[in-house]
């Protein structure tokens, strides 16, 4: 079963899909670096983002 993350940043409509949580998080880091460079991905932020990953 694949996983999906809809970007939680207000106004961003990006959706990331992958086969595992690790794959989605890696893509989310790349997305954040390019689309949201002001965002600091510390452990707390990463945990919050990880909690928004759903199975599809």
JSON list of C-alpha atoms in Angstrom, two decimals, residues 18-54:
[
{"chain": "A", "resi": 18, "resn": "UNK", "atom": "CA", "xyz": [5.74, 6.91, -2.26]},
{"chain": "A", "resi": 19, "resn": "UNK", "atom": "CA", "xyz": [5.89, 3.26, -1.31]},
{"chain": "A", "resi": 20, "resn": "UNK", "atom": "CA", "xyz": [7.11, 3.92, 2.24]},
{"chain": "A", "resi": 21, "resn": "UNK", "atom": "CA", "xyz": [7.09, 6.61, 4.88]},
{"chain": "A", "resi": 22, "resn": "UNK", "atom": "CA", "xyz": [10.86, 7.03, 4.41]},
{"chain": "A", "resi": 23, "resn": "UNK", "atom": "CA", "xyz": [10.41, 7.60, 0.66]},
{"chain": "A", "resi": 24, "resn": "UNK", "atom": "CA", "xyz": [7.67, 10.18, 1.25]},
{"chain": "A", "resi": 25, "resn": "UNK", "atom": "CA", "xyz": [9.77, 11.98, 3.87]},
{"chain": "A", "resi": 26, "resn": "UNK", "atom": "CA", "xyz": [12.78, 12.10, 1.52]},
{"chain": "A", "resi": 27, "resn": "UNK", "atom": "CA", "xyz": [10.62, 13.65, -1.19]},
{"chain": "A", "resi": 28, "resn": "UNK", "atom": "CA", "xyz": [9.08, 16.02, 1.36]},
{"chain": "A", "resi": 29, "resn": "UNK", "atom": "CA", "xyz": [12.56, 17.25, 2.32]},
{"chain": "A", "resi": 30, "resn": "UNK", "atom": "CA", "xyz": [13.33, 17.96, -1.35]},
{"chain": "A", "resi": 31, "resn": "UNK", "atom": "CA", "xyz": [9.97, 19.73, -1.78]},
{"chain": "A", "resi": 32, "resn": "UNK", "atom": "CA", "xyz": [10.53, 21.84, 1.33]},
{"chain": "A", "resi": 33, "resn": "UNK", "atom": "CA", "xyz": [14.01, 22.85, 0.19]},
{"chain": "A", "resi": 34, "resn": "UNK", "atom": "CA", "xyz": [12.75, 24.13, -3.15]},
{"chain": "A", "resi": 35, "resn": "UNK", "atom": "CA", "xyz": [9.20, 25.33, -2.42]},
{"chain": "A", "resi": 36, "resn": "UNK", "atom": "CA", "xyz": [9.57, 26.41, 1.23]},
{"chain": "A", "resi": 37, "resn": "UNK", "atom": "CA", "xyz": [13.21, 27.41, 1.82]},
{"chain": "A", "resi": 38, "resn": "UNK", "atom": "CA", "xyz": [12.15, 29.43, 4.88]},
{"chain": "A", "resi": 39, "resn": "UNK", "atom": "CA", "xyz": [11.05, 26.22, 6.63]},
{"chain": "A", "resi": 40, "resn": "UNK", "atom": "CA", "xyz": [13.47, 24.63, 9.09]},
{"chain": "A", "resi": 41, "resn": "UNK", "atom": "CA", "xyz": [13.08, 20.87, 9.14]},
{"chain": "A", "resi": 42, "resn": "UNK", "atom": "CA", "xyz": [14.02, 20.13, 12.73]},
{"chain": "A", "resi": 43, "resn": "UNK", "atom": "CA", "xyz": [12.90, 16.96, 14.54]},
{"chain": "A", "resi": 44, "resn": "UNK", "atom": "CA", "xyz": [9.67, 18.54, 15.80]},
{"chain": "A", "resi": 45, "resn": "UNK", "atom": "CA", "xyz": [8.68, 19.78, 12.35]},
{"chain": "A", "resi": 46, "resn": "UNK", "atom": "CA", "xyz": [9.59, 16.44, 10.75]},
{"chain": "A", "resi": 47, "resn": "UNK", "atom": "CA", "xyz": [7.50, 14.58, 13.34]},
{"chain": "A", "resi": 48, "resn": "UNK", "atom": "CA", "xyz": [4.54, 16.86, 12.63]},
{"chain": "A", "resi": 49, "resn": "UNK", "atom": "CA", "xyz": [4.89, 16.31, 8.88]},
{"chain": "A", "resi": 50, "resn": "UNK", "atom": "CA", "xyz": [5.32, 12.55, 9.35]},
{"chain": "A", "resi": 51, "resn": "UNK", "atom": "CA", "xyz": [2.06, 12.41, 11.31]},
{"chain": "A", "resi": 52, "resn": "UNK", "atom": "CA", "xyz": [0.20, 13.75, 8.26]},
{"chain": "A", "resi": 53, "resn": "UNK", "atom": "CA", "xyz": [1.24, 10.84, 5.99]},
{"chain": "A", "resi": 54, "resn": "UNK", "atom": "CA", "xyz": [-1.71, 8.62, 5.09]}
]
